[in-house]
Coordinates of C-alpha atoms in Angstrom, one line a residue:
X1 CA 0.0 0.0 0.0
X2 CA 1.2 3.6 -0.6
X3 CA 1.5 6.4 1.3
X4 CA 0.1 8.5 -1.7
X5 CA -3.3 6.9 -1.1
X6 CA -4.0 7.9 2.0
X7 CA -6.0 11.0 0.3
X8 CA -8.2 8.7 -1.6
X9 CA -8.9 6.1 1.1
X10 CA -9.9 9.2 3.8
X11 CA -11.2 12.0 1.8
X12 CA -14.5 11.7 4.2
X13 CA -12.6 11.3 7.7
X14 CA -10.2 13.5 6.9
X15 CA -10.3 17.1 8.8
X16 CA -8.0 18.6 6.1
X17 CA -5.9 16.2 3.5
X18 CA -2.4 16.9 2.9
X19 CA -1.2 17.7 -0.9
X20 CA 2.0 16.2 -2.2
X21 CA 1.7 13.0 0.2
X22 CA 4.7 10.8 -1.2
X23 CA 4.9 8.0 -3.1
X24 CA 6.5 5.3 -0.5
X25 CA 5.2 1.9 0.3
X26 CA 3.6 1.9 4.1
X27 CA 5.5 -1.3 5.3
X28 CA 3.1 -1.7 8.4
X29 CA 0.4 -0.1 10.6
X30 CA 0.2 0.8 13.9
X31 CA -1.1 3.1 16.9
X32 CA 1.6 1.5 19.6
X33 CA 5.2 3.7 19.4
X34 CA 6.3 0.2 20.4
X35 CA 5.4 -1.3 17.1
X36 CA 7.2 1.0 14.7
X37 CA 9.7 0.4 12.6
X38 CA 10.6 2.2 9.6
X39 CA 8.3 3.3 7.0
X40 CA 5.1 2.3 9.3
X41 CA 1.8 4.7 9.5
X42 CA 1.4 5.4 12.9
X43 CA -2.0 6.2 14.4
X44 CA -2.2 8.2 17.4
X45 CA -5.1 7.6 19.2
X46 CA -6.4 9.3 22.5
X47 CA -7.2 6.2 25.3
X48 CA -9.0 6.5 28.3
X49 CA -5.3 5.9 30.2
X50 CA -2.5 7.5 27.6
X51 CA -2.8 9.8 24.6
X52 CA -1.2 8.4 21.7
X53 CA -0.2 12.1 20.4
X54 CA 2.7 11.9 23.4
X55 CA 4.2 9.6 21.3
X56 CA 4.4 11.1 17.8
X57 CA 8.0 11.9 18.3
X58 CA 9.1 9.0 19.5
X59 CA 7.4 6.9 16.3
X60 CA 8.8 9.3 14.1
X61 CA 12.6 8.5 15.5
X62 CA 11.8 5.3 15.1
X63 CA 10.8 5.7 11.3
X64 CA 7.2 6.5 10.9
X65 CA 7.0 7.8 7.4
X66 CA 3.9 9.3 8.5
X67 CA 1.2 9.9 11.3
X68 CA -2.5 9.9 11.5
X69 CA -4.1 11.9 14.6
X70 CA -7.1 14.0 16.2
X71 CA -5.1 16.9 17.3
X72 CA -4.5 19.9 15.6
X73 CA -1.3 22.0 14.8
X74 CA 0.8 19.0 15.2
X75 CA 4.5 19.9 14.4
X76 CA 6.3 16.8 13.1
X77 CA 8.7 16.2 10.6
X78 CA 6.6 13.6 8.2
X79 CA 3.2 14.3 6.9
X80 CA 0.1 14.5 9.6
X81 CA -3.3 13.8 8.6
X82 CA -5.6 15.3 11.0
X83 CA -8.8 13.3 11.2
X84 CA -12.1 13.2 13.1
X85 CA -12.2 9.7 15.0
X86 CA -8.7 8.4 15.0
X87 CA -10.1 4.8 15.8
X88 CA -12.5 5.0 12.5
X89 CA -9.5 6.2 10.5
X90 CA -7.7 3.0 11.8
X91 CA -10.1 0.3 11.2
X92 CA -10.9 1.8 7.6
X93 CA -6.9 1.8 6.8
X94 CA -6.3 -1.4 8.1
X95 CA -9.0 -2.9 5.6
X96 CA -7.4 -1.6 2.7
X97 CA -3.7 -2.5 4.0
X98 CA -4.3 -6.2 4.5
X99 CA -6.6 -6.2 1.3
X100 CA -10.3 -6.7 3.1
X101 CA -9.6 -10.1 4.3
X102 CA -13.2 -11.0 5.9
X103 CA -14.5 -10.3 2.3
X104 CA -14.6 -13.7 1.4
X105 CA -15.1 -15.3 5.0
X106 CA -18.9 -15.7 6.5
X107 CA -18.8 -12.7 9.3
X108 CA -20.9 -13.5 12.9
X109 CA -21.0 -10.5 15.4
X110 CA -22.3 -11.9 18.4
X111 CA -23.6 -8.8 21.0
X112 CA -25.2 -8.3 24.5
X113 CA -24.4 -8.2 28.2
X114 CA -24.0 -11.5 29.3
X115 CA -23.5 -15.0 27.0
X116 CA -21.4 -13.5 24.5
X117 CA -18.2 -16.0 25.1
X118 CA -20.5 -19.2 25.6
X119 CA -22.4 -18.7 22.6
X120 CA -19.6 -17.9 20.6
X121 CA -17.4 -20.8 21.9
X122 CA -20.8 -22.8 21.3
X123 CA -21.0 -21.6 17.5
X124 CA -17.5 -22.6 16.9
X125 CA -18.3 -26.6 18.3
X126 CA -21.3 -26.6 16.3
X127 CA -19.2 -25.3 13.1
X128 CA -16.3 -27.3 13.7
X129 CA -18.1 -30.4 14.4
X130 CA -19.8 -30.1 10.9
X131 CA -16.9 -29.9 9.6
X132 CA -16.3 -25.7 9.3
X133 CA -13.2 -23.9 10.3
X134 CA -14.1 -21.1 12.1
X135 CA -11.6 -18.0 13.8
X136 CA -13.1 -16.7 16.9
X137 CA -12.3 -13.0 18.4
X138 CA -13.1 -12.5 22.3
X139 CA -12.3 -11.8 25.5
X140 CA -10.8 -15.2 26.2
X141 CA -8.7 -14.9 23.5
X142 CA -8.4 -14.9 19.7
X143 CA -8.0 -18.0 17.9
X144 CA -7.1 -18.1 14.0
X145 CA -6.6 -21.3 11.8
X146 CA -6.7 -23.3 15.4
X147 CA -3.9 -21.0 16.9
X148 CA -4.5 -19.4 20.0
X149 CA -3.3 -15.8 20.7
X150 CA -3.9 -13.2 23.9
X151 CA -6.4 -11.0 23.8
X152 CA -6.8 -7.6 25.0
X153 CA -10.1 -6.2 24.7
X154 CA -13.7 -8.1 24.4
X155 CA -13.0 -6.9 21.0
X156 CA -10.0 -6.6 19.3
X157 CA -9.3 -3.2 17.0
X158 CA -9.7 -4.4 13.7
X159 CA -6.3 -3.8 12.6
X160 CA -5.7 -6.7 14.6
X161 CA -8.3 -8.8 13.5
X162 CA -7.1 -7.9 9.9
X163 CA -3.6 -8.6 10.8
X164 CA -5.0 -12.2 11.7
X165 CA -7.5 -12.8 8.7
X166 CA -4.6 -11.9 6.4
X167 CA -3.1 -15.3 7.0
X168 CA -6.1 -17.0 7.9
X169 CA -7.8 -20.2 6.2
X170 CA -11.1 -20.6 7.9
X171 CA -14.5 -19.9 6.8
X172 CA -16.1 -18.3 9.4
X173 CA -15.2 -15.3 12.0
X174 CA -17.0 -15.0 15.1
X175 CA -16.5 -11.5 16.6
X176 CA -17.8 -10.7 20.1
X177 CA -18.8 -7.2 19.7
X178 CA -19.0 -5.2 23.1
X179 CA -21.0 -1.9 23.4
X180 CA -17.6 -0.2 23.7
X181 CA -16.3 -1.7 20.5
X182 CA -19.4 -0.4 18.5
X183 CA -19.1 2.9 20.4
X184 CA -15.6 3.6 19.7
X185 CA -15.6 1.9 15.8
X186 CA -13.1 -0.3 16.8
X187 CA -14.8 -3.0 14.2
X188 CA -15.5 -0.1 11.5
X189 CA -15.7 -1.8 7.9
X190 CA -16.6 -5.2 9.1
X191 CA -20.1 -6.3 7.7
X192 CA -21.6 -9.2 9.2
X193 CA -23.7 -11.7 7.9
X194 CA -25.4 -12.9 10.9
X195 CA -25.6 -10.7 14.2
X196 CA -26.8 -12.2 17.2
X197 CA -28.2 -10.3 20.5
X198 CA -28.1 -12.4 23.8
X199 CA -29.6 -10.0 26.2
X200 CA -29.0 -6.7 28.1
X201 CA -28.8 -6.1 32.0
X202 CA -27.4 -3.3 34.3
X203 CA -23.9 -2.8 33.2
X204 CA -20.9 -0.2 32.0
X205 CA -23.4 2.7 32.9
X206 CA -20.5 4.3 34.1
X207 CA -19.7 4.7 30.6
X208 CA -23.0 4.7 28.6
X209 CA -25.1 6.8 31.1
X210 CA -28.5 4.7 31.0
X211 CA -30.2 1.9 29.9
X212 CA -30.9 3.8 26.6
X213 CA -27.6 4.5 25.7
X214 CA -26.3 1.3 26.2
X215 CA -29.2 -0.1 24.2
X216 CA -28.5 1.8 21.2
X217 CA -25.1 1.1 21.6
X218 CA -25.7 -2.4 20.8
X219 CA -28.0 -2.3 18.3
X220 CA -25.6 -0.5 16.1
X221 CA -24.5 -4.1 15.2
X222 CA -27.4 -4.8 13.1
X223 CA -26.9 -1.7 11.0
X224 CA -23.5 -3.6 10.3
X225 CA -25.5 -6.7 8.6
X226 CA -24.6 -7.0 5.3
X227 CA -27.6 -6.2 2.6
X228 CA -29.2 -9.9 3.4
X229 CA -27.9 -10.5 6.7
X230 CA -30.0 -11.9 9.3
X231 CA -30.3 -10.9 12.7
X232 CA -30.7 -13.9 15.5
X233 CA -32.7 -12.1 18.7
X234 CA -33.5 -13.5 22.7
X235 CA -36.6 -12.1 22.8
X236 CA -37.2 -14.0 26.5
X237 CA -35.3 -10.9 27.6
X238 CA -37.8 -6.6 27.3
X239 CA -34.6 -5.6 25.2
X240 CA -34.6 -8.3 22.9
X241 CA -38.5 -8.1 22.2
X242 CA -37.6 -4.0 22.0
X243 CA -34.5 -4.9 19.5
X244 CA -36.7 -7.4 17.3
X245 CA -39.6 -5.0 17.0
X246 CA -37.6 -2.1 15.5
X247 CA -35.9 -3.9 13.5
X248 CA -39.1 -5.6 12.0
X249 CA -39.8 -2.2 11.1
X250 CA -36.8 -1.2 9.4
X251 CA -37.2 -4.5 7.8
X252 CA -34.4 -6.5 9.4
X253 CA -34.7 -10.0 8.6
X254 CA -34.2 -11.8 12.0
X255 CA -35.1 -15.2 13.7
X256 CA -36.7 -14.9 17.5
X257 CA -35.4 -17.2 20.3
X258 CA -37.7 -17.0 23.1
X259 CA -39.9 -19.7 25.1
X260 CA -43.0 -19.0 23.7
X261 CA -45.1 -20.7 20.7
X262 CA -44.5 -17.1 18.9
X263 CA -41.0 -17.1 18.7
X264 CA -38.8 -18.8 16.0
X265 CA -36.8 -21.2 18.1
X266 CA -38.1 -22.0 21.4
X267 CA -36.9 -23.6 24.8
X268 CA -39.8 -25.6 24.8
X269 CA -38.6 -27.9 28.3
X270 CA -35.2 -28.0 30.3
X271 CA -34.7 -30.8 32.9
X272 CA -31.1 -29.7 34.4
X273 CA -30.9 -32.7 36.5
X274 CA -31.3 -35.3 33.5
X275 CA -29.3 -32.8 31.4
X276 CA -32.4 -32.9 28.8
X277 CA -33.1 -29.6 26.4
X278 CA -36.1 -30.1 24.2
X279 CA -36.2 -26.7 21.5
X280 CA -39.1 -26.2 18.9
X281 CA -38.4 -24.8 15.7
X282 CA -40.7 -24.7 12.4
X283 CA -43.0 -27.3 14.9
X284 CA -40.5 -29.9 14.9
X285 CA -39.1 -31.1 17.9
X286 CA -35.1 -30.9 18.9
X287 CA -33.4 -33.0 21.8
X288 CA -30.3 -31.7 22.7
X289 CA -28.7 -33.3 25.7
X290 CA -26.1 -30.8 26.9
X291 CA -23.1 -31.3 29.2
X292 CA -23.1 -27.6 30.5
X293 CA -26.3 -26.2 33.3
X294 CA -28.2 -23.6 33.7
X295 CA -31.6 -22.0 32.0
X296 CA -29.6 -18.7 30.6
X297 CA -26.8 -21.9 28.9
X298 CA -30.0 -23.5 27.0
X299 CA -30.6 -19.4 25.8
X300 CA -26.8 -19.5 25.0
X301 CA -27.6 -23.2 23.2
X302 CA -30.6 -22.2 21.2
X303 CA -29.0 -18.9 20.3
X304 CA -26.4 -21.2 18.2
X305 CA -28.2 -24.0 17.2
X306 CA -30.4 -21.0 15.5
X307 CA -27.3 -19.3 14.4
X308 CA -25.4 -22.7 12.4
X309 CA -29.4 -23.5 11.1
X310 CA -29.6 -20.8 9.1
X311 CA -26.1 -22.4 7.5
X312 CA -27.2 -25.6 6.6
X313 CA -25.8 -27.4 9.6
X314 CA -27.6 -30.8 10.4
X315 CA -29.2 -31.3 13.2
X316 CA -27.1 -33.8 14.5
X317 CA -24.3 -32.6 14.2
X318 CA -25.3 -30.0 16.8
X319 CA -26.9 -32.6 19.1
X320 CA -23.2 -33.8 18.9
X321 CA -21.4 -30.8 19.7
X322 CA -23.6 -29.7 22.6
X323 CA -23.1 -33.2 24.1
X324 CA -19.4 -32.4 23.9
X325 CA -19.0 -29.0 24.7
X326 CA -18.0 -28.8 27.9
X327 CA -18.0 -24.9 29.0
X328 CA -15.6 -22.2 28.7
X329 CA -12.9 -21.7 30.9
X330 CA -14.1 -18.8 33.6
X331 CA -17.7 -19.5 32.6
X332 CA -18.9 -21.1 34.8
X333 CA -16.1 -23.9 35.5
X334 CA -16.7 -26.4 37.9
X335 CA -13.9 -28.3 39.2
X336 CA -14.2 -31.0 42.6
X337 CA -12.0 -31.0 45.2
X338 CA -11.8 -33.6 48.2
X339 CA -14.5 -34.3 50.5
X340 CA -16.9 -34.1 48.0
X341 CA -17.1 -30.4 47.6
X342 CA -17.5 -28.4 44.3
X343 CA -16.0 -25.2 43.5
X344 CA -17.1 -22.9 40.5
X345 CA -15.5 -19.8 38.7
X346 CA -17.4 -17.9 37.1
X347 CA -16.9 -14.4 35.2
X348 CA -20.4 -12.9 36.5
X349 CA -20.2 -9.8 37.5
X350 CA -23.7 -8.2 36.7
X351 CA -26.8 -8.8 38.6
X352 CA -28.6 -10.6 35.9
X353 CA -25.6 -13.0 35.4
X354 CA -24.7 -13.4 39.1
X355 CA -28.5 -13.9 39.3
X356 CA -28.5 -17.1 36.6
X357 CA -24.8 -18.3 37.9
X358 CA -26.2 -18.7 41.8
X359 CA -29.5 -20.3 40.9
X360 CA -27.8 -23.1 38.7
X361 CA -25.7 -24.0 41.5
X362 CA -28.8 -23.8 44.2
X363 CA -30.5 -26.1 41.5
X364 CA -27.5 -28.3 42.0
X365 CA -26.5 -28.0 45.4
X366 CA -27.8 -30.7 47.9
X367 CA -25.9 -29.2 50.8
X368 CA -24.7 -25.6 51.4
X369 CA -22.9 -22.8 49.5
X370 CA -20.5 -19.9 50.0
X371 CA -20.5 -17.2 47.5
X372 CA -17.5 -15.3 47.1
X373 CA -17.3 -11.7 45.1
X374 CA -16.0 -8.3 45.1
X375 CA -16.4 -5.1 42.9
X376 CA -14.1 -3.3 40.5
X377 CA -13.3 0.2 41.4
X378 CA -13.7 2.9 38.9
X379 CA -16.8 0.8 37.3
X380 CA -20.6 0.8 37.7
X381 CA -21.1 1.6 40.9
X382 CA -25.1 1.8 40.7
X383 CA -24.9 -2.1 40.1
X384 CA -23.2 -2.8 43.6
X385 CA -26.5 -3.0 45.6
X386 CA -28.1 -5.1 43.6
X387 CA -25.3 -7.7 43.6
X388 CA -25.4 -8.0 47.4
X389 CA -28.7 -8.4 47.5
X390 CA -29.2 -11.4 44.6
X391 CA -26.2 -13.0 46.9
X392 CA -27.7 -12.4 50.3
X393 CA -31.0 -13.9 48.9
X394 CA -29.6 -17.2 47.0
X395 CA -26.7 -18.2 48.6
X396 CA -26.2 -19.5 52.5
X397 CA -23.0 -17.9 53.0
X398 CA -21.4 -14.9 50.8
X399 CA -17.9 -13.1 51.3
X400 CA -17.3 -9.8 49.8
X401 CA -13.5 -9.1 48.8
X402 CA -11.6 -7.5 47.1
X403 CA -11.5 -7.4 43.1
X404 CA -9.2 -5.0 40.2
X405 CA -8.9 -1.6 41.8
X406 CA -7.7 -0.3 38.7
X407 CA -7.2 3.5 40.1
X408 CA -8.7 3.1 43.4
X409 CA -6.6 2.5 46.6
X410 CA -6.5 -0.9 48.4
X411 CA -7.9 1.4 51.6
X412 CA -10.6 3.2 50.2
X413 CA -11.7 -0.5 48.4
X414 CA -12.1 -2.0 51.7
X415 CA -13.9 0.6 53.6
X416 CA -16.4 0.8 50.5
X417 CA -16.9 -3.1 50.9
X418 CA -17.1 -2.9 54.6
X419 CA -20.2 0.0 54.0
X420 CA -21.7 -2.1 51.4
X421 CA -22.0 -4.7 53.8
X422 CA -23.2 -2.5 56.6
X423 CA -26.0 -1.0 54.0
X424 CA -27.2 -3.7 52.3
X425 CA -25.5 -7.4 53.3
X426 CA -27.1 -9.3 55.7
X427 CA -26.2 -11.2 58.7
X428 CA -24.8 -14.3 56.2
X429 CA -22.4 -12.3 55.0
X430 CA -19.0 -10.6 55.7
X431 CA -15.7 -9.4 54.4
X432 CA -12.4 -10.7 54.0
X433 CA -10.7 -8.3 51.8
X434 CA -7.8 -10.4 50.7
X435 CA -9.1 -12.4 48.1
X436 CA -7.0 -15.5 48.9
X437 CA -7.8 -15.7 51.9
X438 CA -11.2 -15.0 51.6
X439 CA -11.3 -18.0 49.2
X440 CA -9.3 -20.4 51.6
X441 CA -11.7 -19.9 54.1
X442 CA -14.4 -20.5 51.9
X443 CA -12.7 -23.3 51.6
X444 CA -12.4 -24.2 55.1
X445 CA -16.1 -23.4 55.6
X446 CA -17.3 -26.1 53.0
X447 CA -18.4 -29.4 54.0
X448 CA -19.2 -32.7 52.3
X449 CA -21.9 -31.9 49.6
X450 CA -21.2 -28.0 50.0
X451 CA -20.6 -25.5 47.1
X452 CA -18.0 -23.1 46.6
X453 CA -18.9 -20.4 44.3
X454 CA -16.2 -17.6 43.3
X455 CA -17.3 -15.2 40.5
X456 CA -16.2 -11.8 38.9
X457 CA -12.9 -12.9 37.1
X458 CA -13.1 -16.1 35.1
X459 CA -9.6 -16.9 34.5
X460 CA -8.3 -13.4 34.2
X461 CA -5.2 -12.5 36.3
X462 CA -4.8 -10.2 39.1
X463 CA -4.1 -6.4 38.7
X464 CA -2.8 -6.7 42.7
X465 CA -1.1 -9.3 45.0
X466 CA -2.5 -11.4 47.6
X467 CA -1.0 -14.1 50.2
X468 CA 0.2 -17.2 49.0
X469 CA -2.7 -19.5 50.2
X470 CA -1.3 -22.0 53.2
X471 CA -3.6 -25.2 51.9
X472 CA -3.5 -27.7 48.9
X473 CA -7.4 -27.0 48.6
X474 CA -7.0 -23.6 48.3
X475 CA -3.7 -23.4 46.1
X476 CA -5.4 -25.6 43.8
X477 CA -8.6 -23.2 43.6
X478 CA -6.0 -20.0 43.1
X479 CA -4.5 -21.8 40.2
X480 CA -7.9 -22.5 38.7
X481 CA -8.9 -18.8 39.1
X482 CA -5.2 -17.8 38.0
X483 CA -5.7 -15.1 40.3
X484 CA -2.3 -16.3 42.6
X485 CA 0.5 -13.4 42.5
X486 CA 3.2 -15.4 45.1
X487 CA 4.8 -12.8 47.7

């Protein structure tokens, strides 16, 4: 790609275009000063922690032949190109530099609060077992022609899901596409074939401001769909039956998922102790017999099954893969320990998904369980009531402790855990702000029969350190939860 093309590619995003732009050959793009190497295009983007226009200099010693930013009166000495949205101007770039890879690939953005991992993890059993390669983009990491590789948002820019598709063979891409990601056109250019809508519950009002907000935030999805795309909705949930009414009218093709006779696809009976899912859909009866639990799962399940249908994939073939899939790591993992106990992880950390994760263990739990959460700080606060009150209500026991701070101090963490509790916990509850030690004495706590139920971080690691935990239970649980900084 040339630098003298630039013009032509962002006459409309372009504040003011330069004249004269020179005819070298951009050798790689980037918006991390780490990255560059000579005769990249470096973006610089403002983030929410660093501004990526502090950096200019230091790409252009390291041989930026150019630079692409949002400021004004920028003095460097290589051509700037001031443009409106920095992160648009970098998603439409990046198609044209790696040659529109997804163009030829079947393109599934799946959106919503909570479900977005399982159900894409889901599609990609269902694909694979019929015999479909499929790349999947998400928060548990990106995986591309069966190769695994970190991941650092929800949703990756997409630069780097171009950088991917460039040397990728499969024939599908599942994306999970956060509010943020939609918000900040971080997946700018990508058109989707199918887009799928799992729910939406309290959560990231910090950012968005209201339910509204967030709403339209993730419906701008399905004005990605590509002229005949189709959108798949959970219309068991008001936002859903909100998402697939306005879309009816703006003529959106889309497939309903709900319980009821009216809906496309329909949960029609769950037994979670046989492990027994009986769908509907065009009045013939599906049995699935699916190794994961939980009523919001079977949403999760039909929300695929709905998905790969549409596709031509048989039947049994996803009776198959739903026998086999067994979870995603941080969703909901459940792992046994001596004495007959049972510990889960879970990611939940929203009232309607802490809601869902507590009542399949209560429908699973013969003895007692111990719930163990916390909060992050600088994030939806209004949610934090809530929480406490779905824990106080389902579990026997709960322990609130400590979580990311992110920009909040360790001290001013506890004491708002510690009024939390005095607000709106109840008498089964406490805190233990270390986290490993809360969990350990969870641990100690649980009897034969007894759950241990830890959610809020999946398998992500820890932003702070904790004690190294004194017992073989409890060490084992830390390295499940990969939350074990050793000190």
């Amino acid at each position: 790609m040339k630098l003298d093309r630039i013009n032509h590619i962002l006459k409309e995003e372009a504040v003011a275009l330069l004249d004269g732009l020179p005819n070298v050959t951009i050798k790689g793009i980037t918006y991390n000063s780490q990255e560059v190497k000579a005769g990249y295009l470096f973006f610089a983007i403002e983030g929410y922690q660093r501004d990526g226009h502090e950096y200019i200099q230091d790409a252009v010693g390291k041989g930026a032949v150019a630079v692409i930013g949002e400021q004004e009166d920028v003095e460097v000495s290589v051509p700037y190109i001031q443009v409106a949205d920095g992160r648009r101007a970098l998603s439409i770039i990046s198609d044209y530099y790696y040659g529109f890879p997804a163009a030829d690939k079947t393109v599934i953005g799946v959106t919503g609060t909570n479900g977005k991992t399982t159900t894409g993890h889901l599609l990609k059993s269902m694909f694979e077992e019929g015999g479909v390669s499929c790349a999947l983009f998400g928060s548990t990491g990106n995986i591309v022609n069966k190769e695994k590789h970190p991941a650092g948002n929800t949703t990756p820019t997409l630069l780097e899901i171009n950088r991917l598709l460039a040397v990728s063979d499969d024939e599908v891409v599942i994306v999970e596409v956060s509010s943020h990601a939609l918000t900040q056109h971080r997946v700018e250019g990508l058109v989707f074939d199918y887009a799928l809508f799992t729910n939406l519950s309290h959560d990231h009002l910090d950012y968005h401001g209201s339910m509204d907000n967030y709403f339209a935030a993730k419906k701008k999805l399905f004005r990605m769909l590509k002229k005949n795309g189709k959108g798949v909705i959970n219309t068991q949930n008001e936002w859903g039956e909100k998402l697939a009414g306005e879309l009816r009218k703006e003529n959106t093709s889309i497939v309903s998922v709900g319980a009821g006779e009216d809906s496309d696809v329909s949960i029609s009976e769950y037994d979670g102790e046989a492990g027994e899912l009986h769908l509907r859909h065009n009045g013939k009866g599906i049995f699935l017999e699916p190794s994961v639990a939980g009523i919001h799962n079977m949403y999760n399940i039909a929300m695929a099954y709905s998905t790969v249908k549409l596709m031509g994939i048989e039947e049994e073939t996803v009776a198959r893969a739903v026998a086999g899939f067994k979870g995603v790591e941080g969703r909901f993992s459940v792992h046994y320990l001596s004495g007959d106990r049972t510990v889960a992880v879970d990611y939940a950390h929203t009232p309607d998904a802490l809601y869902h994760s507590l009542e399949t263990v209560r429908s699973q739990c013969s003895g007692k369980f111990i719930h163990l959460f916390g909060f992050r700080g600088d994030r939806d606060e209004e949610k934090r009531e809530e929480m406490i009150t779905v824990s106080a209500r389902m579990s026997d026991q709960y322990i609130l402790t400590l979580d990311d701070l992110n920009s909040i101090s360790k001290e001013e963490m506890e004491q708002t855990l510690y009024e939390l509790q005095r607000r709106y916990g109840r008498e089964n509850g406490e805190v233990i702000p270390d986290r490993t030690l809360a969990i350990e004495e969870a641990l100690i706590r649980s009897g034969e029969k007894d759950w241990v139920v830890i959610t809020g971080k999946g398998e992500e690691s820890y932003q702070q350190e904790y004690h190294y935990p004194a017992s073989t239970d409890a060490e084992t649980v830390f390295y499940l939860e990969k939350s074990i900084t050793r000190r």
